[in-house]
């Protein structure tokens, strides 16, 4: 397989996963606002900082944040930008992905492009976000049902799981949840709401409850989404899948030192002695480790470097 084609498939999967994860985050944040009593603020500025937007500041509103996360083409992490990039990568690899997956992606692209900033109220936004998640799930279903289990499939799955691990690290950042287990904050009285919405963003509420956990305790939720490898959307499960996929790549040339370091740090993380700064620093380290791993994969398999990466 040409390195250029492998890179397009890898980024195609990353962008689709990024779009779905951002949609889940946006719904969870909106649900949190609805669940909280009047007068309990949500720090939208911090949320935008976690997701890498330079166009935010004190006093930024929910509507402004959602426009940036969903519809802005200037914010590279927005759903609209992610879907546009996914579609471009899919366009040049159409012969290697199922026709139904290509159709699902095109429908999603059209759905986003038809939505204007005007009239983008909360109910319209939630409806759009649910359609984004549904179409992304349809895309994944098409790959599972019809994608050949070949080298192209390996790069698709590798990109998907690397992106997912990165998104989990951002979702658990205290600047998003605005809570840390055992640390008193202005949200402490509404702790269960915040932790449940974190689980909801990962589609894990039911599985969490089925795992013999009767209470929405912060320590248990973080342990579940970070280290429970039985939960398919946990960071541990994503990293385990990445490790397996790397062993199946040709020549096994990629150094896994950074991956092993991430896994070790995750196991050693003391959830009972966390502070907001410590948790943020740990998640930042994980993100840097994932960047290093991506660099190793890129240097070994992707010789064509596009300007828009």
Coordinates of C-alpha atoms in Angstrom, one line a residue:
X1 CA 0.0 0.0 0.0
X2 CA 1.3 3.5 -0.9
X3 CA 2.2 5.6 2.2
X4 CA 0.0 8.4 0.9
X5 CA -3.0 6.1 0.8
X6 CA -2.3 4.7 4.3
X7 CA -2.1 8.3 5.7
X8 CA -5.4 9.3 4.1
X9 CA -7.1 6.3 5.7
X10 CA -5.5 6.9 9.1
X11 CA -6.6 10.6 9.1
X12 CA -10.1 9.7 7.7
X13 CA -10.7 7.6 10.8
X14 CA -9.3 10.2 13.1
X15 CA -11.5 13.0 11.8
X16 CA -14.7 10.9 11.9
X17 CA -13.9 9.9 15.5
X18 CA -13.1 13.5 16.4
X19 CA -16.5 14.7 15.0
X20 CA -18.4 12.1 17.0
X21 CA -16.5 12.7 20.2
X22 CA -17.0 16.5 19.9
X23 CA -20.8 16.0 19.3
X24 CA -21.0 13.8 22.4
X25 CA -19.1 16.4 24.4
X26 CA -21.4 19.2 23.2
X27 CA -24.5 17.3 24.1
X28 CA -23.1 16.4 27.6
X29 CA -22.2 20.1 28.2
X30 CA -25.7 21.2 27.1
X31 CA -27.3 18.5 29.3
X32 CA -25.3 19.7 32.3
X33 CA -26.5 23.3 31.9
X34 CA -30.1 22.1 31.8
X35 CA -29.6 19.9 34.9
X36 CA -28.0 22.6 37.0
X37 CA -30.0 25.2 39.0
X38 CA -30.0 28.8 37.9
X39 CA -27.0 30.7 39.1
X40 CA -24.5 27.8 39.0
X41 CA -22.1 28.9 36.2
X42 CA -20.3 26.7 33.7
X43 CA -16.7 27.8 32.7
X44 CA -17.0 27.8 28.9
X45 CA -13.7 29.5 28.4
X46 CA -11.8 26.6 30.1
X47 CA -13.7 24.1 27.9
X48 CA -12.5 25.9 24.8
X49 CA -8.9 26.0 26.0
X50 CA -8.9 22.2 26.5
X51 CA -10.1 21.8 22.9
X52 CA -7.4 24.1 21.5
X53 CA -9.3 27.1 20.5
X54 CA -7.5 30.4 20.5
X55 CA -10.7 32.4 19.9
X56 CA -12.1 32.4 23.4
X57 CA -11.9 34.6 26.5
X58 CA -13.6 35.6 29.7
X59 CA -17.3 35.9 29.3
X60 CA -17.6 33.7 26.2
X61 CA -21.2 32.4 26.0
X62 CA -22.6 29.0 25.5
X63 CA -23.9 30.0 22.1
X64 CA -20.5 31.2 21.0
X65 CA -18.7 28.1 22.3
X66 CA -21.2 25.8 20.5
X67 CA -20.8 27.7 17.2
X68 CA -17.1 27.2 17.4
X69 CA -17.3 23.6 18.4
X70 CA -19.9 22.7 15.8
X71 CA -20.0 25.0 12.8
X72 CA -16.8 27.0 12.7
X73 CA -14.4 26.3 9.8
X74 CA -11.7 28.4 11.5
X75 CA -11.5 26.2 14.5
X76 CA -9.8 23.0 13.2
X77 CA -11.3 20.8 16.0
X78 CA -14.9 21.7 15.1
X79 CA -17.4 19.1 13.9
X80 CA -17.8 21.0 10.6
X81 CA -14.0 21.2 10.0
X82 CA -13.5 17.5 11.0
X83 CA -16.2 16.2 8.7
X84 CA -14.9 18.4 5.8
X85 CA -11.4 16.9 6.3
X86 CA -12.7 13.4 6.7
X87 CA -14.6 13.7 3.4
X88 CA -11.6 15.0 1.6
X89 CA -9.5 12.0 2.8
X90 CA -12.3 9.6 1.9
X91 CA -12.6 11.2 -1.6
X92 CA -9.1 10.1 -2.5
X93 CA -9.6 6.6 -1.0
X94 CA -13.1 5.9 -2.3
X95 CA -12.0 2.6 -3.8
X96 CA -10.8 1.3 -0.5
X97 CA -13.9 2.0 1.7
X98 CA -17.4 0.5 1.4
X99 CA -19.8 2.5 -0.8
X100 CA -22.3 2.8 2.1
X101 CA -19.6 4.3 4.3
X102 CA -18.9 6.9 1.6
X103 CA -22.6 7.7 1.3
X104 CA -23.0 8.1 5.1
X105 CA -20.1 10.5 5.2
X106 CA -21.5 12.5 2.3
X107 CA -24.9 12.7 4.0
X108 CA -23.2 13.9 7.2
X109 CA -21.2 16.5 5.3
X110 CA -24.4 17.8 3.6
X111 CA -26.2 17.9 7.0
X112 CA -23.5 20.1 8.5
X113 CA -23.1 22.4 5.5
X114 CA -26.9 23.1 5.4
X115 CA -26.9 24.3 8.9
X116 CA -26.3 28.1 9.2
X117 CA -25.3 30.1 12.2
X118 CA -28.7 31.9 12.1
X119 CA -31.3 30.1 14.1
X120 CA -28.8 27.8 15.7
X121 CA -30.6 27.6 19.0
X122 CA -30.3 24.9 21.6
X123 CA -33.0 22.6 20.4
X124 CA -31.7 22.8 16.8
X125 CA -28.2 22.2 18.0
X126 CA -29.1 19.1 20.0
X127 CA -31.1 17.7 17.1
X128 CA -28.1 18.3 14.7
X129 CA -25.6 16.8 17.2
X130 CA -27.7 13.6 17.6
X131 CA -27.8 13.3 13.8
X132 CA -24.0 13.7 13.7
X133 CA -23.6 10.9 16.2
X134 CA -26.1 8.6 14.4
X135 CA -24.3 9.1 11.1
X136 CA -20.9 8.5 12.6
X137 CA -22.2 5.3 14.1
X138 CA -23.6 4.3 10.7
X139 CA -20.2 5.0 9.2
X140 CA -18.5 2.7 11.7
X141 CA -21.2 0.0 11.2
X142 CA -20.5 0.1 7.4
X143 CA -16.8 -0.5 8.1
X144 CA -17.5 -3.4 10.5
X145 CA -19.9 -5.0 8.1
X146 CA -18.2 -4.5 4.7
X147 CA -14.6 -3.3 5.1
X148 CA -11.9 -5.8 4.0
X149 CA -9.7 -6.9 6.9
X150 CA -6.5 -5.8 5.1
X151 CA -3.7 -3.2 5.7
X152 CA -6.1 -0.3 4.9
X153 CA -8.4 -1.5 7.7
X154 CA -5.4 -1.6 10.1
X155 CA -4.7 2.1 9.5
X156 CA -8.4 3.0 9.8
X157 CA -8.7 1.3 13.1
X158 CA -5.3 2.6 14.4
X159 CA -6.3 6.2 13.6
X160 CA -9.7 5.7 15.2
X161 CA -8.4 4.4 18.5
X162 CA -5.5 6.9 18.8
X163 CA -8.0 9.7 18.3
X164 CA -10.4 8.2 20.9
X165 CA -7.6 7.9 23.5
X166 CA -6.8 11.6 22.9
X167 CA -10.4 12.7 23.2
X168 CA -10.9 10.7 26.5
X169 CA -7.9 12.6 28.0
X170 CA -9.6 15.9 27.1
X171 CA -13.0 14.9 28.4
X172 CA -11.7 14.0 31.9
X173 CA -9.7 17.2 32.2
X174 CA -11.0 19.2 35.2
X175 CA -11.4 22.2 32.9
X176 CA -14.2 20.3 31.2
X177 CA -15.7 18.3 34.1
X178 CA -14.9 21.2 36.5
X179 CA -14.6 18.6 39.2
X180 CA -12.0 16.4 40.8
X181 CA -12.8 13.6 43.2
X182 CA -12.5 14.6 46.8
X183 CA -11.8 18.3 46.0
X184 CA -14.4 20.8 47.0
X185 CA -15.6 23.1 44.2
X186 CA -18.6 25.3 43.4
X187 CA -20.0 22.2 41.7
X188 CA -19.6 19.8 44.7
X189 CA -23.3 19.8 45.5
X190 CA -24.1 18.7 42.0
X191 CA -21.3 16.2 41.6
X192 CA -23.4 13.3 40.4
X193 CA -24.7 15.4 37.5
X194 CA -21.2 16.2 36.2
X195 CA -19.9 12.6 36.4
X196 CA -23.0 11.2 34.8
X197 CA -22.7 13.6 31.9
X198 CA -19.0 12.6 31.5
X199 CA -20.2 9.0 31.2
X200 CA -22.9 10.1 28.8
X201 CA -20.3 11.7 26.6
X202 CA -18.7 8.3 26.2
X203 CA -21.9 6.4 26.0
X204 CA -21.0 4.6 29.2
X205 CA -23.8 5.3 31.7
X206 CA -25.5 1.9 31.4
X207 CA -22.3 -0.1 31.4
X208 CA -21.1 1.8 34.5
X209 CA -24.3 1.0 36.3
X210 CA -24.1 -2.7 35.3
X211 CA -20.6 -2.9 36.7
X212 CA -21.9 -3.1 40.3
X213 CA -21.4 0.6 40.9
X214 CA -24.5 2.0 42.5
X215 CA -23.3 5.6 43.1
X216 CA -21.9 8.3 40.8
X217 CA -18.7 8.7 42.7
X218 CA -15.9 10.7 41.0
X219 CA -13.1 8.2 41.8
X220 CA -15.2 5.3 40.4
X221 CA -16.2 7.2 37.2
X222 CA -12.6 8.2 36.5
X223 CA -11.3 4.7 37.1
X224 CA -14.0 3.4 34.8
X225 CA -13.4 5.7 31.9
X226 CA -9.6 5.6 32.2
X227 CA -8.7 2.1 33.3
X228 CA -11.5 -0.3 32.9
X229 CA -10.5 -2.3 29.9
X230 CA -13.9 -4.1 29.8
X231 CA -15.5 -0.7 28.9
X232 CA -14.9 -0.5 25.1
X233 CA -14.7 3.3 25.2
X234 CA -12.2 3.6 28.0
X235 CA -8.7 4.9 27.5
X236 CA -7.2 1.6 28.6
X237 CA -9.3 -0.3 26.0
X238 CA -8.3 2.1 23.3
X239 CA -4.6 1.9 24.2
X240 CA -4.8 -1.9 24.3
X241 CA -6.3 -1.9 20.8
X242 CA -3.6 0.5 19.5
X243 CA -0.9 -1.8 21.0
X244 CA -2.4 -4.8 19.2
X245 CA -2.8 -3.0 15.9
X246 CA 0.9 -1.8 16.0
X247 CA 2.0 -5.5 16.2
X248 CA 0.1 -6.2 13.0
X249 CA 1.7 -3.5 10.9
X250 CA 4.3 -4.5 8.4
X251 CA 7.8 -4.9 9.8
X252 CA 6.6 -3.7 13.3
X253 CA 9.0 -0.7 13.0
X254 CA 7.2 1.7 15.3
X255 CA 8.7 2.3 18.7
X256 CA 6.1 1.7 21.4
X257 CA 8.1 3.3 24.2
X258 CA 5.7 6.3 24.4
X259 CA 2.7 3.9 24.5
X260 CA 4.2 1.8 27.3
X261 CA 4.9 5.0 29.2
X262 CA 1.3 6.1 28.9
X263 CA 0.0 2.8 30.0
X264 CA 2.4 2.8 33.0
X265 CA 1.4 6.3 34.0
X266 CA -2.3 5.4 33.8
X267 CA -1.8 2.4 36.1
X268 CA 0.1 4.5 38.6
X269 CA -2.3 7.4 38.7
X270 CA -3.5 7.8 42.3
X271 CA -7.1 8.8 42.0
X272 CA -7.5 9.3 45.7
X273 CA -4.9 12.1 45.9
X274 CA -5.7 14.1 42.8
X275 CA -5.8 17.9 42.6
X276 CA -7.1 19.8 39.5
X277 CA -3.5 20.7 38.5
X278 CA -2.2 17.1 38.9
X279 CA -5.0 15.6 36.8
X280 CA -4.6 18.2 34.1
X281 CA -0.8 17.6 34.1
X282 CA -1.4 13.9 33.8
X283 CA -3.8 14.3 30.9
X284 CA -1.4 16.7 29.2
X285 CA 1.4 14.1 29.5
X286 CA -0.8 11.5 28.0
X287 CA -1.6 13.8 25.1
X288 CA 2.1 14.5 24.5
X289 CA 2.8 10.7 24.6
X290 CA 0.1 10.2 21.9
X291 CA 1.6 13.0 19.8
X292 CA 5.0 11.2 20.1
X293 CA 3.4 7.9 19.1
X294 CA 1.7 9.5 16.1
X295 CA 5.0 11.0 15.1
X296 CA 6.7 7.6 15.2
X297 CA 3.9 6.1 13.1
X298 CA 4.0 9.0 10.6
X299 CA 7.8 8.9 10.2
X300 CA 7.8 5.1 9.5
X301 CA 4.7 4.7 7.3
X302 CA 3.6 8.2 6.0
X303 CA 6.3 9.7 3.8
X304 CA 3.9 12.1 2.1
X305 CA 3.3 15.0 4.5
X306 CA 0.3 17.1 3.7
X307 CA 0.2 20.8 4.6
X308 CA -3.2 20.5 6.3
X309 CA -2.2 17.9 8.9

